[in-house]
mmCIF file of C-alpha atoms in Angstrom:
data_model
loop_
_atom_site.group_PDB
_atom_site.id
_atom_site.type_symbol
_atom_site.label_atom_id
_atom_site.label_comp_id
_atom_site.label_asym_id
_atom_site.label_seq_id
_atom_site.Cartn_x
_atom_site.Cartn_y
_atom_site.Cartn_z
ATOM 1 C CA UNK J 228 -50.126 -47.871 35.586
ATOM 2 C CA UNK J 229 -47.333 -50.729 35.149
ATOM 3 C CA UNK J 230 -48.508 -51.530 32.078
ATOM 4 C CA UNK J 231 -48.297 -48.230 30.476
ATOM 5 C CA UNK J 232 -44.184 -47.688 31.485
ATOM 6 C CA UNK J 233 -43.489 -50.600 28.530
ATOM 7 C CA UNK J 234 -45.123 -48.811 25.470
ATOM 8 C CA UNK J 235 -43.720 -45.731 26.750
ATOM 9 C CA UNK J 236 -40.257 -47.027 27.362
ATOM 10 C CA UNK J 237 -40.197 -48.562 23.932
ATOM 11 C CA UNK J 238 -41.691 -44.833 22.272
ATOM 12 C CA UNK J 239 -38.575 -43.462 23.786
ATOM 13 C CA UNK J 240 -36.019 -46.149 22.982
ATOM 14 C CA UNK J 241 -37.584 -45.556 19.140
ATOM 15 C CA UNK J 242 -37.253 -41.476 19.336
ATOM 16 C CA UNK J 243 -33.291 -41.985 20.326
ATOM 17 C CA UNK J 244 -32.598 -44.410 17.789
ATOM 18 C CA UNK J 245 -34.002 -42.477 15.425
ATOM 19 C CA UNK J 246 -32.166 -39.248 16.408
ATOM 20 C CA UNK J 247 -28.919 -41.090 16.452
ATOM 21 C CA UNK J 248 -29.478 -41.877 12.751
ATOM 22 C CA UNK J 249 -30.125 -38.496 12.126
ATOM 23 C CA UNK J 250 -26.528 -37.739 13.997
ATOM 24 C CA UNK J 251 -24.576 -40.209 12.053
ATOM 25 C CA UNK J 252 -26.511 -38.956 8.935
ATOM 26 C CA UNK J 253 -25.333 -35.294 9.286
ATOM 27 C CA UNK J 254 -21.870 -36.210 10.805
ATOM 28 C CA UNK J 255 -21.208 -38.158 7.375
ATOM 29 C CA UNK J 256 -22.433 -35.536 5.227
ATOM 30 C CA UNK J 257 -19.874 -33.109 6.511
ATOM 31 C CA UNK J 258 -17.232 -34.434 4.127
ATOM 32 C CA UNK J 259 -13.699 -33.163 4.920
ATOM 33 C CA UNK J 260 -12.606 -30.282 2.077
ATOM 34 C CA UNK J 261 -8.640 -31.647 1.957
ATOM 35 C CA UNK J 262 -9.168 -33.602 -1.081
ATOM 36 C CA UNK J 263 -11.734 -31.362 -2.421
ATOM 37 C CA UNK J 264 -9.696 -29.991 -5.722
ATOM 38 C CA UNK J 265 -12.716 -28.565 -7.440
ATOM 39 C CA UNK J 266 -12.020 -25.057 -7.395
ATOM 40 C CA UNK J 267 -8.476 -25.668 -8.404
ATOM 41 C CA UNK J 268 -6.811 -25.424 -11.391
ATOM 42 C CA UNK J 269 -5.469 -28.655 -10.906
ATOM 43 C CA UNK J 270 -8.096 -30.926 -10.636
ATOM 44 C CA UNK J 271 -8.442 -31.931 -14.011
ATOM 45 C CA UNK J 272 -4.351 -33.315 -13.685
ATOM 46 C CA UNK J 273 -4.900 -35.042 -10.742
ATOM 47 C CA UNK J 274 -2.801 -32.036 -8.752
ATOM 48 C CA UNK J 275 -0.029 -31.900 -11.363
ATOM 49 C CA UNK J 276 0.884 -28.476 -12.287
ATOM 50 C CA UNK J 277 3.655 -28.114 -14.891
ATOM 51 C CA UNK J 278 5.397 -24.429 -13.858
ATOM 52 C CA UNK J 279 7.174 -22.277 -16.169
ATOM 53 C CA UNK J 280 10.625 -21.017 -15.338
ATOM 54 C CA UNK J 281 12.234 -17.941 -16.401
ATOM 55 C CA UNK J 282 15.917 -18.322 -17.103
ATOM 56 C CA UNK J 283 18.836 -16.863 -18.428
ATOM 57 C CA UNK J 284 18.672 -19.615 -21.003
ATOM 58 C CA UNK J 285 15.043 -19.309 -21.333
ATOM 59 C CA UNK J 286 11.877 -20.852 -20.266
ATOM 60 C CA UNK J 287 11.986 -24.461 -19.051
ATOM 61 C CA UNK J 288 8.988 -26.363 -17.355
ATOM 62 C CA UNK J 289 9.445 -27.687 -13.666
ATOM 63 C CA UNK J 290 7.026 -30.378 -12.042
ATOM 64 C CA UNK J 291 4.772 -30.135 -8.807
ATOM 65 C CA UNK J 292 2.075 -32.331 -7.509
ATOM 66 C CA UNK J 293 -0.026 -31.245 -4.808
ATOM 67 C CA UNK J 294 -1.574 -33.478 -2.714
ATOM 68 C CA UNK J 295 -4.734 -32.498 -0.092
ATOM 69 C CA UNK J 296 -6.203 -29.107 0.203
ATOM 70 C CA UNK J 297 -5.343 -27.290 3.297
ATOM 71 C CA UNK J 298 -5.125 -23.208 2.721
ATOM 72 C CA UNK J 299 -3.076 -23.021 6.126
ATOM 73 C CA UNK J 300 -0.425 -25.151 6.049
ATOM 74 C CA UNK J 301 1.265 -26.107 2.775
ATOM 75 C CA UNK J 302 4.754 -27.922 2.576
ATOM 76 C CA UNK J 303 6.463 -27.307 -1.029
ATOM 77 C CA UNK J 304 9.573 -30.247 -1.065
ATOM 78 C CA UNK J 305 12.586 -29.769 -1.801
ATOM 79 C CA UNK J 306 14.663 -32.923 -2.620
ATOM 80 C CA UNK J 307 18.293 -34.067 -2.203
ATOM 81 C CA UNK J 308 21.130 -34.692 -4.569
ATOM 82 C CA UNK J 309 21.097 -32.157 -6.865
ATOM 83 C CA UNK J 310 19.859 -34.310 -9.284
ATOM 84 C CA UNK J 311 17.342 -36.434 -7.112
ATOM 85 C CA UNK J 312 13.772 -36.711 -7.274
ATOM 86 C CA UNK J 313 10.202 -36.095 -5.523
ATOM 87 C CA UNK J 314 10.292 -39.994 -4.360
ATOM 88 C CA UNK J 315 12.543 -39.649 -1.853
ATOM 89 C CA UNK J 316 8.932 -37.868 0.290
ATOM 90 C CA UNK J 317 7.443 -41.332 -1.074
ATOM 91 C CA UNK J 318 5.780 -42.533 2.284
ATOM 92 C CA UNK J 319 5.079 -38.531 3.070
ATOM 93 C CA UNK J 320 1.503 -39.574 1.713
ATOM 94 C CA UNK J 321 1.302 -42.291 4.600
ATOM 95 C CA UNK J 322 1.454 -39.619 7.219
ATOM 96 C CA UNK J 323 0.355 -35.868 6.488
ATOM 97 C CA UNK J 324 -3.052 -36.972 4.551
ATOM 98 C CA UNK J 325 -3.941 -37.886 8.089
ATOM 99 C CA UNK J 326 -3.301 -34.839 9.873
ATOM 100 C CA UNK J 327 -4.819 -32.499 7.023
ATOM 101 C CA UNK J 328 -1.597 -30.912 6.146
ATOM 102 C CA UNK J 329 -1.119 -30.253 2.233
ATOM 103 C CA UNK J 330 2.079 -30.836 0.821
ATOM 104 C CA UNK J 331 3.748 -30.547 -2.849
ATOM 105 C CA UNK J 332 6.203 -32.752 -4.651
ATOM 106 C CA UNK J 333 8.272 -30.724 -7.062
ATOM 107 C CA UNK J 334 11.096 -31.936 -9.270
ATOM 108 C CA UNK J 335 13.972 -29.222 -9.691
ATOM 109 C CA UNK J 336 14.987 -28.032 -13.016
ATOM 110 C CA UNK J 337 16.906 -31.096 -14.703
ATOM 111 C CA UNK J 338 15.363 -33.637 -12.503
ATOM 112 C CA UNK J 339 13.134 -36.330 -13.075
ATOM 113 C CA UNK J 340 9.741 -35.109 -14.434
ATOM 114 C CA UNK J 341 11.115 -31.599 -14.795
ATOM 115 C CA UNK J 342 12.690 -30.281 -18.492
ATOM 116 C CA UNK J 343 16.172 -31.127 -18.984
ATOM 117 C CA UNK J 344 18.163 -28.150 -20.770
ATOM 118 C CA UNK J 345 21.447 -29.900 -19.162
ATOM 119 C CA UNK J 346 23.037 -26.482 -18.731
ATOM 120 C CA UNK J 347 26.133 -26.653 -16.060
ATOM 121 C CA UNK J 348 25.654 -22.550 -16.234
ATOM 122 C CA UNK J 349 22.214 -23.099 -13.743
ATOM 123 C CA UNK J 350 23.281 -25.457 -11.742
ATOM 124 C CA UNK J 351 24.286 -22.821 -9.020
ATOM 125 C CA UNK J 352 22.551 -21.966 -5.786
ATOM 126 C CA UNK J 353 21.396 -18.601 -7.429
ATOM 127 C CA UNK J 354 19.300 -19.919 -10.089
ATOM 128 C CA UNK J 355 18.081 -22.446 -7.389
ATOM 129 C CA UNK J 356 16.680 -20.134 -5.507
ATOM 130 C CA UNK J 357 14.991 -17.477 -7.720
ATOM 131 C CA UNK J 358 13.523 -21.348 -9.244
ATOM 132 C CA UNK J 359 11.950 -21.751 -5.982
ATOM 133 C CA UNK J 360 10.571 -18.351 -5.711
ATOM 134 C CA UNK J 361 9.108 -18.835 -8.843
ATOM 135 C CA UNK J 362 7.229 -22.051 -8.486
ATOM 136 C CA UNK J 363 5.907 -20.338 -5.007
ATOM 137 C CA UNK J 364 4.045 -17.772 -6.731
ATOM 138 C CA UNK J 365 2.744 -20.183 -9.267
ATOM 139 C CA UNK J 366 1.595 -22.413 -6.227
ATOM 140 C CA UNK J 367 0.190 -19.520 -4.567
ATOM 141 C CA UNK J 368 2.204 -19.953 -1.544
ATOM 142 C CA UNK J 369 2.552 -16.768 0.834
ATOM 143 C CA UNK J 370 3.866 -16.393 4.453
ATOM 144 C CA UNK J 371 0.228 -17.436 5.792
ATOM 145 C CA UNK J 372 0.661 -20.685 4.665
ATOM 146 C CA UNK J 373 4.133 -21.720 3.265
ATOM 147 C CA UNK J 374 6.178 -24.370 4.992
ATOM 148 C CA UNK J 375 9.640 -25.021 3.032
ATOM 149 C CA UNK J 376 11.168 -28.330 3.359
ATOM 150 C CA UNK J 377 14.179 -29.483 2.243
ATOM 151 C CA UNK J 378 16.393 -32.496 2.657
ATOM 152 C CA UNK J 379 19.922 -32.964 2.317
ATOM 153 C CA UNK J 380 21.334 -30.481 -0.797
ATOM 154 C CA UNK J 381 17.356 -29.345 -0.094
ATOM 155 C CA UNK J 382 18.133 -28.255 2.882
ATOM 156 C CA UNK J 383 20.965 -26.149 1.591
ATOM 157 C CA UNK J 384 18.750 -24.914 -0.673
ATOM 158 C CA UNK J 385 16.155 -24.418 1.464
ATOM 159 C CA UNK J 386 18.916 -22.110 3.702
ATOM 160 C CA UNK J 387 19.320 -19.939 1.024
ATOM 161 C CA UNK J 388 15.861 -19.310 0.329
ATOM 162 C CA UNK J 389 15.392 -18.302 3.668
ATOM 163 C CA UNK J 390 17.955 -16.122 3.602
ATOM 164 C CA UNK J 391 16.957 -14.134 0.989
ATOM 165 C CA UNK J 392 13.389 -14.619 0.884
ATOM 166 C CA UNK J 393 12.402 -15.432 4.280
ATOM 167 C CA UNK J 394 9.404 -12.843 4.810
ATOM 168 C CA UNK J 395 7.505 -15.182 2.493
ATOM 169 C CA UNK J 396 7.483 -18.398 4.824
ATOM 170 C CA UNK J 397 5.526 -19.364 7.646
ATOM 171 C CA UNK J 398 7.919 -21.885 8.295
ATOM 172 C CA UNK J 399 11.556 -23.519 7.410
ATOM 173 C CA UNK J 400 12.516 -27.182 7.857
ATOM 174 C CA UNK J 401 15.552 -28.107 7.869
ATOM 175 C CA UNK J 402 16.086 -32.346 6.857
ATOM 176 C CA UNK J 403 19.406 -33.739 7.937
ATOM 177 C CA UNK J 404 22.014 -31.410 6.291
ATOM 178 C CA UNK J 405 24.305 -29.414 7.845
ATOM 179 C CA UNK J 406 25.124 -25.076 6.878
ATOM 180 C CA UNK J 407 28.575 -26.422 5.837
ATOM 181 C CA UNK J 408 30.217 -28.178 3.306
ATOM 182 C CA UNK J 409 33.242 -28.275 4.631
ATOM 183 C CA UNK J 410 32.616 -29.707 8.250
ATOM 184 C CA UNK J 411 30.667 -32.029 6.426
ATOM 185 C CA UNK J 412 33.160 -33.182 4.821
ATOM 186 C CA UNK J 413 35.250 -33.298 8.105
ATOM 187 C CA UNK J 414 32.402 -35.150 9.506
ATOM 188 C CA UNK J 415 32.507 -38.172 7.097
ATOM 189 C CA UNK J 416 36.250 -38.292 7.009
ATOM 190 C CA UNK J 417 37.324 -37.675 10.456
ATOM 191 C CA UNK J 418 34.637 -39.940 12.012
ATOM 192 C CA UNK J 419 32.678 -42.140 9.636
ATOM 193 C CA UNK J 420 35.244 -43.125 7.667
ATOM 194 C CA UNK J 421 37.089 -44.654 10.800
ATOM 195 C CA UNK J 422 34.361 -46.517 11.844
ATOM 196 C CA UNK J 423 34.134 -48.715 9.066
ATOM 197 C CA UNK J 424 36.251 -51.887 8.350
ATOM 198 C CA UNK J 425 39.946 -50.399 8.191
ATOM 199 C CA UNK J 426 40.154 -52.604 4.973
ATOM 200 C CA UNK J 427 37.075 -51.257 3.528
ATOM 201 C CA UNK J 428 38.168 -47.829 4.333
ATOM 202 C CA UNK J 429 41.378 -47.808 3.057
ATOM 203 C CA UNK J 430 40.159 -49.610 -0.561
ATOM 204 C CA UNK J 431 37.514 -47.199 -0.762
ATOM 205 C CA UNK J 432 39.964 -44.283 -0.308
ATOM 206 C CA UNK J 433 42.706 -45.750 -2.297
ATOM 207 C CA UNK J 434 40.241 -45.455 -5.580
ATOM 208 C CA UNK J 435 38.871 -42.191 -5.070
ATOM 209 C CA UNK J 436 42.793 -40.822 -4.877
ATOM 210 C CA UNK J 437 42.732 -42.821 -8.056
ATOM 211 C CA UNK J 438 39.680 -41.345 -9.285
ATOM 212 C CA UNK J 439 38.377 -44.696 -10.190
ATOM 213 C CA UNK J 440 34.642 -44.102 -9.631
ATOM 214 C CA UNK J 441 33.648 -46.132 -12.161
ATOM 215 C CA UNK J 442 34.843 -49.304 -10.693
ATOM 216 C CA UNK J 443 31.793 -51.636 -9.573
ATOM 217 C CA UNK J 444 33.671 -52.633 -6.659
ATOM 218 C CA UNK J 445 33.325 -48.977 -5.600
ATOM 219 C CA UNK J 446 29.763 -48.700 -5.651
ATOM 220 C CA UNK J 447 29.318 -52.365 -4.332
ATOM 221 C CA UNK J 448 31.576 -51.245 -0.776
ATOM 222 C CA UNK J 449 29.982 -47.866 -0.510
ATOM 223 C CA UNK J 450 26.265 -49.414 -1.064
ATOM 224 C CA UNK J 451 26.722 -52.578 1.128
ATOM 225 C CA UNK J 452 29.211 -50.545 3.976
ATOM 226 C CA UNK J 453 27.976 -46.878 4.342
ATOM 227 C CA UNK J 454 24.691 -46.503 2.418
ATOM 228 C CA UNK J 455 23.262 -49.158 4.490
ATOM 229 C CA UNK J 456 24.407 -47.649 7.450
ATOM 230 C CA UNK J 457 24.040 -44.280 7.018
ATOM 231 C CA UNK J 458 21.673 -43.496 4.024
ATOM 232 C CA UNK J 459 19.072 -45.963 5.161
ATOM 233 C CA UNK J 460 19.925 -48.037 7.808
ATOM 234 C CA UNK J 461 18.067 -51.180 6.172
ATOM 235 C CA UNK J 462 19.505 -54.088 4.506
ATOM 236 C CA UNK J 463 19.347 -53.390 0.726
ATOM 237 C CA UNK J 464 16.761 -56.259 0.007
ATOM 238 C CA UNK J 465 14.506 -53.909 2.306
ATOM 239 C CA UNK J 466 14.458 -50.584 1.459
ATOM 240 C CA UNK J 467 11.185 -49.054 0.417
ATOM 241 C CA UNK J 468 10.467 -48.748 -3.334
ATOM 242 C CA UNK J 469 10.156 -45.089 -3.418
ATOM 243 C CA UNK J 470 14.200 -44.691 -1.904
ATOM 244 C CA UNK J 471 15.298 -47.511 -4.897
ATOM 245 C CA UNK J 472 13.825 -45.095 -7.385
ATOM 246 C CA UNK J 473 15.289 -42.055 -6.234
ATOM 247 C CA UNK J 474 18.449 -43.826 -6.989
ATOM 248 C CA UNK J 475 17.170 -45.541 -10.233
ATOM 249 C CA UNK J 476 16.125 -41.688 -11.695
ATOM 250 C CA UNK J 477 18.780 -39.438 -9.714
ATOM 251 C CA UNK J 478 20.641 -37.088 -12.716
ATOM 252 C CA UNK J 479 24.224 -37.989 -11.820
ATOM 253 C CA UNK J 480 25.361 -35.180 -14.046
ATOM 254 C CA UNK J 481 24.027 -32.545 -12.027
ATOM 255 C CA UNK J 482 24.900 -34.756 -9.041
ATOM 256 C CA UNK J 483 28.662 -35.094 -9.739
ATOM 257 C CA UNK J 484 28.858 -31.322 -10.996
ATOM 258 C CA UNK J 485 27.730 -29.888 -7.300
ATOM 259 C CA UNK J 486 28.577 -32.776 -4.782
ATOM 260 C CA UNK J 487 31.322 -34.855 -6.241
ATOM 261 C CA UNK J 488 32.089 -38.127 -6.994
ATOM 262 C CA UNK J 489 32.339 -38.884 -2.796
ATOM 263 C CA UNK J 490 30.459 -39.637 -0.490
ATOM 264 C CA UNK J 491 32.860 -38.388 1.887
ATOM 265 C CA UNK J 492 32.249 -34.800 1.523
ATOM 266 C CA UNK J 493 31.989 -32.876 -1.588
ATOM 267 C CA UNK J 494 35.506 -32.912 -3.399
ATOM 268 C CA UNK J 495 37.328 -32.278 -5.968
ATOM 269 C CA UNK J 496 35.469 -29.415 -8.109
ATOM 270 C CA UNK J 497 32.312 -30.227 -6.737
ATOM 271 C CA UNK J 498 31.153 -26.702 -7.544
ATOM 272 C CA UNK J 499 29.305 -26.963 -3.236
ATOM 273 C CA UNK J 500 32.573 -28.078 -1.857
ATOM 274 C CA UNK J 501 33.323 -24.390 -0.041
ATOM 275 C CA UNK J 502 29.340 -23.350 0.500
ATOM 276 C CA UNK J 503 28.792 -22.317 4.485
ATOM 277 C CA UNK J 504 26.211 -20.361 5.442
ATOM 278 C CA UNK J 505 26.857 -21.291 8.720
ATOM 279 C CA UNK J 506 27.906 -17.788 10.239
ATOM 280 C CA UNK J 507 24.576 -16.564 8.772
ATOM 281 C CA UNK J 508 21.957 -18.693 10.309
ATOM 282 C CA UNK J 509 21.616 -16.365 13.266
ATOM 283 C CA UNK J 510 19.323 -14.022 10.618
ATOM 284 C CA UNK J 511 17.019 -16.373 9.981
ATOM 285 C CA UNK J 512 13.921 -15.492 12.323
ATOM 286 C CA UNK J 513 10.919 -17.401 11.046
ATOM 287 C CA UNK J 514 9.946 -20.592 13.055
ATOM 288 C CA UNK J 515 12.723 -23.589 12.093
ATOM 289 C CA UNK J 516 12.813 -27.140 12.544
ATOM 290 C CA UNK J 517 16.183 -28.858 11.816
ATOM 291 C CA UNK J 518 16.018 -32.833 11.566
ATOM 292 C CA UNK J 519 19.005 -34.687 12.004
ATOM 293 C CA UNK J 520 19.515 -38.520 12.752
ATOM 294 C CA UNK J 521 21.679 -40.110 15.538
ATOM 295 C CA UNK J 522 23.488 -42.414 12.359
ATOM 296 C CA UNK J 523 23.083 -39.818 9.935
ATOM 297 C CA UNK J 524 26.139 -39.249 6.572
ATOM 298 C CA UNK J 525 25.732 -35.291 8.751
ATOM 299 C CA UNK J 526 27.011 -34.804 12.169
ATOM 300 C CA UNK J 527 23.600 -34.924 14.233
ATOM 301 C CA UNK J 528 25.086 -32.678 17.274
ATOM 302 C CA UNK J 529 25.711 -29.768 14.288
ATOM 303 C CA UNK J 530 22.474 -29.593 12.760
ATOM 304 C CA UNK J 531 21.176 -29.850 17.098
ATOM 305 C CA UNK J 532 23.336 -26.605 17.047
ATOM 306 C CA UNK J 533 21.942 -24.966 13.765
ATOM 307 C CA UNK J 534 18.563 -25.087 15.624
ATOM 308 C CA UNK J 535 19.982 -23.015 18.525
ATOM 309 C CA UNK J 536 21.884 -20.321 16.180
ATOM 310 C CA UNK J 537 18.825 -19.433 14.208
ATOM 311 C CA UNK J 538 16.397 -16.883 16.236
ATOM 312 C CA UNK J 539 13.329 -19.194 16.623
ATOM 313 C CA UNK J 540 14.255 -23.195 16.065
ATOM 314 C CA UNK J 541 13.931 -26.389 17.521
ATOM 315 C CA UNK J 542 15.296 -29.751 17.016
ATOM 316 C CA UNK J 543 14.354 -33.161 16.150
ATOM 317 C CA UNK J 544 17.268 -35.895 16.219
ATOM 318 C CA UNK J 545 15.530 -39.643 15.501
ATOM 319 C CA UNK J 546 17.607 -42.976 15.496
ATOM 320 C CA UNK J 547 17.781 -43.104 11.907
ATOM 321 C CA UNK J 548 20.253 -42.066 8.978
ATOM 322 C CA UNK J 549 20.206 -39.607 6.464
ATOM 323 C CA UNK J 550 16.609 -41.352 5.392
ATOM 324 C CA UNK J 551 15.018 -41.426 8.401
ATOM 325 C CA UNK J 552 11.649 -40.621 7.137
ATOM 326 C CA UNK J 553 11.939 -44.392 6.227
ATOM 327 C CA UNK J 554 14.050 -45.350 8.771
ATOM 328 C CA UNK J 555 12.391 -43.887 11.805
ATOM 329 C CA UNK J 556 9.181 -42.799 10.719
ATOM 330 C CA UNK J 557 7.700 -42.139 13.682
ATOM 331 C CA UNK J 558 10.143 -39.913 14.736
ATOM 332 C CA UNK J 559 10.493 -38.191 12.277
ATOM 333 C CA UNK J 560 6.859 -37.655 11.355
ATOM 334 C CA UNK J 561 5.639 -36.588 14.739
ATOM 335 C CA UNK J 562 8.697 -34.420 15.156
ATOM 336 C CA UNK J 563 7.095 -32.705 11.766
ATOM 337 C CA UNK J 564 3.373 -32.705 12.205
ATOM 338 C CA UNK J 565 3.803 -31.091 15.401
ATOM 339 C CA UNK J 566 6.421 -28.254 14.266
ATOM 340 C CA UNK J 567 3.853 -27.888 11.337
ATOM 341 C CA UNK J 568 0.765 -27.715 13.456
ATOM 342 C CA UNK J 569 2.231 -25.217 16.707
ATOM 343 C CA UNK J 570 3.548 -22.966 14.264
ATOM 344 C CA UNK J 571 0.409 -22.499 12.491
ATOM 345 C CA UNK J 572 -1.720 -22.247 15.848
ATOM 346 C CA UNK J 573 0.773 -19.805 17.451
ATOM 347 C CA UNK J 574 2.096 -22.192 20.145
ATOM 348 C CA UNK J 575 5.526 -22.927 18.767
ATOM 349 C CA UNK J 576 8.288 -21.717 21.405
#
């Protein structure tokens, strides 16, 4: 009877080994679908789409990329400036691919990859706007599955659109910018200005009053004095690639047309420089998620506030700057994936 237990020990050993195969087999046959683009219309582009845009002007092209499949949750981006580009969400594609969640670069009209008509008459919040509303029903995008996100001038942007078309979102985001221009600008003057070197200050100040933007000396003190601490709190040798060319391919026409010359506020005839919506976030009722960073060029306990005027929001403040996607990454990431993922199960409070 002993003698028999070996063979039959060994029969079994060979039976779960052999199922176990069969397990890891099936398991790795069950590919995941999120980078499955072959019922798209993109997959032939790699996930570019090129989107027409009606204007007053006419029709002018705009550029998306998606990236990952994920009918659910879908995050169109909406970058800073005006006049920025898609790589400022650069590292985005070292943190959602992981968690499943689709998101879309898109470059606004005259930026980057998108047409270039150069027309000061659309660079207003209006034709912003009814630009986004366009590309989302080229994208497909519907209140079952559309996260907006916007950072900095995208988050103003991203304000209006929710205020005019919010029964289309699932969810708003709001990346470190405040609902007005004008504190803002109070903000940077009143207490970010003061913290710097006196010296610094004052030089920096003395050549705006002169207008002399064009100086090299006054790019060299902003860059090495307030970018550095409040853009992306890095040394420049170290920032990330994808924040260099943002810089490198940023439209400064468009730029200095809305925001200004300053980076202390939006002056002069920055064509922003009186935009609050502030007294209106209390209408927006879809799930929000305002980002703001303890260093940040926006006051972080403001944009902590926005979150509690609008009817559902919540608030994510990291130790980073106005970057902090780069900065403080893991902040700023979990703060997001979550937001994305208890909205879309029904468990955000």
């Amino acid at each position: 009877m002993k003698l028999s237990v070996l063979p039959l020990m060994i029969i079994t050993l060979i039976i779960l080994s052999c199922s176990e195969k069969r397990k890891n087999t099936h398991a790795n046959s069950e590919k995941s679908s999120y980078f499955d683009y072959s019922r798209s219309d993109v997959q032939n582009t790699g996930g570019i789409k090129m989107i027409p845009i009606q204007t007053p002007k006419g029709t002018f092209n705009v550029y998306t990329k998606r990236m990952g499949n994920n009918p659910k949750m879908r995050v169109l981006l909406l970058h800073g400036g005006p006049g920025g580009t898609h790589e400022e969400f650069g590292n985005f594609d070292g943190y959602l691919p992981n968690e499943e969640i689709e998101y879309i670069y898109y470059d606004q009209l005259d930026s980057y990859y998108s047409d270039k008509p150069n027309d000061s008459t659309l660079w207003t919040t209006e034709h912003f706007v009814e630009e986004v509303e366009q590309v989302r029903k080229a994208l497909n995008l519907n209140k079952d599955n559309f996260y907006l996100l916007g950072q900095s001038w995208g988050g103003i942007l991203a304000m209006e659109y929710a205020l005019k078309y919010q029964d289309n979102l699932k969810g708003l985001i709001i990346s470190n910018m405040m609902a007005s221009a004008p504190a803002y600008a109070r903000y940077a003057n009143e207490i970010l200005g003061p913290q710097m070197d006196p010296k610094v200050f004052k030089e920096i100040k003395d050549m705006e009053a002169k207008e002399d933007y064009k100086n090299p000396r006054y790019n060299e003190l902003l860059m090495n004095h307030y970018y550095t601490q409040h853009i992306l709190r890095m040394p420049l040798e170290k920032w990330p690639k994808s924040a260099n060319l943002l810089f490198e391919h940023l439209n400064p026409n468009i730029y200095i047309f809305m925001q200004g010359h300053s980076e202390f506020g939006m002056t002069g005839n920055a064509s922003l420089k009186d935009w609050d919506v502030s007294g209106r976030l209390k209408e927006i009722k879809v799930p929000t998620l305002v980002i703001g960073a303890k260093y940040d060029t926006m006051d972080p306990k403001y944009m902590e506030w926005m979150s509690s005027e609008v009817q559902r929001g919540r608030s994510v403040t990291t130790n980073g700057s106005h970057f902090s996607q780069f900065d403080d990454p893991k902040t700023y990431f979990n703060g997001l994936i979550k937001f994305i993922k208890d909205v879309d199960s029904e468990e955000f409070k």
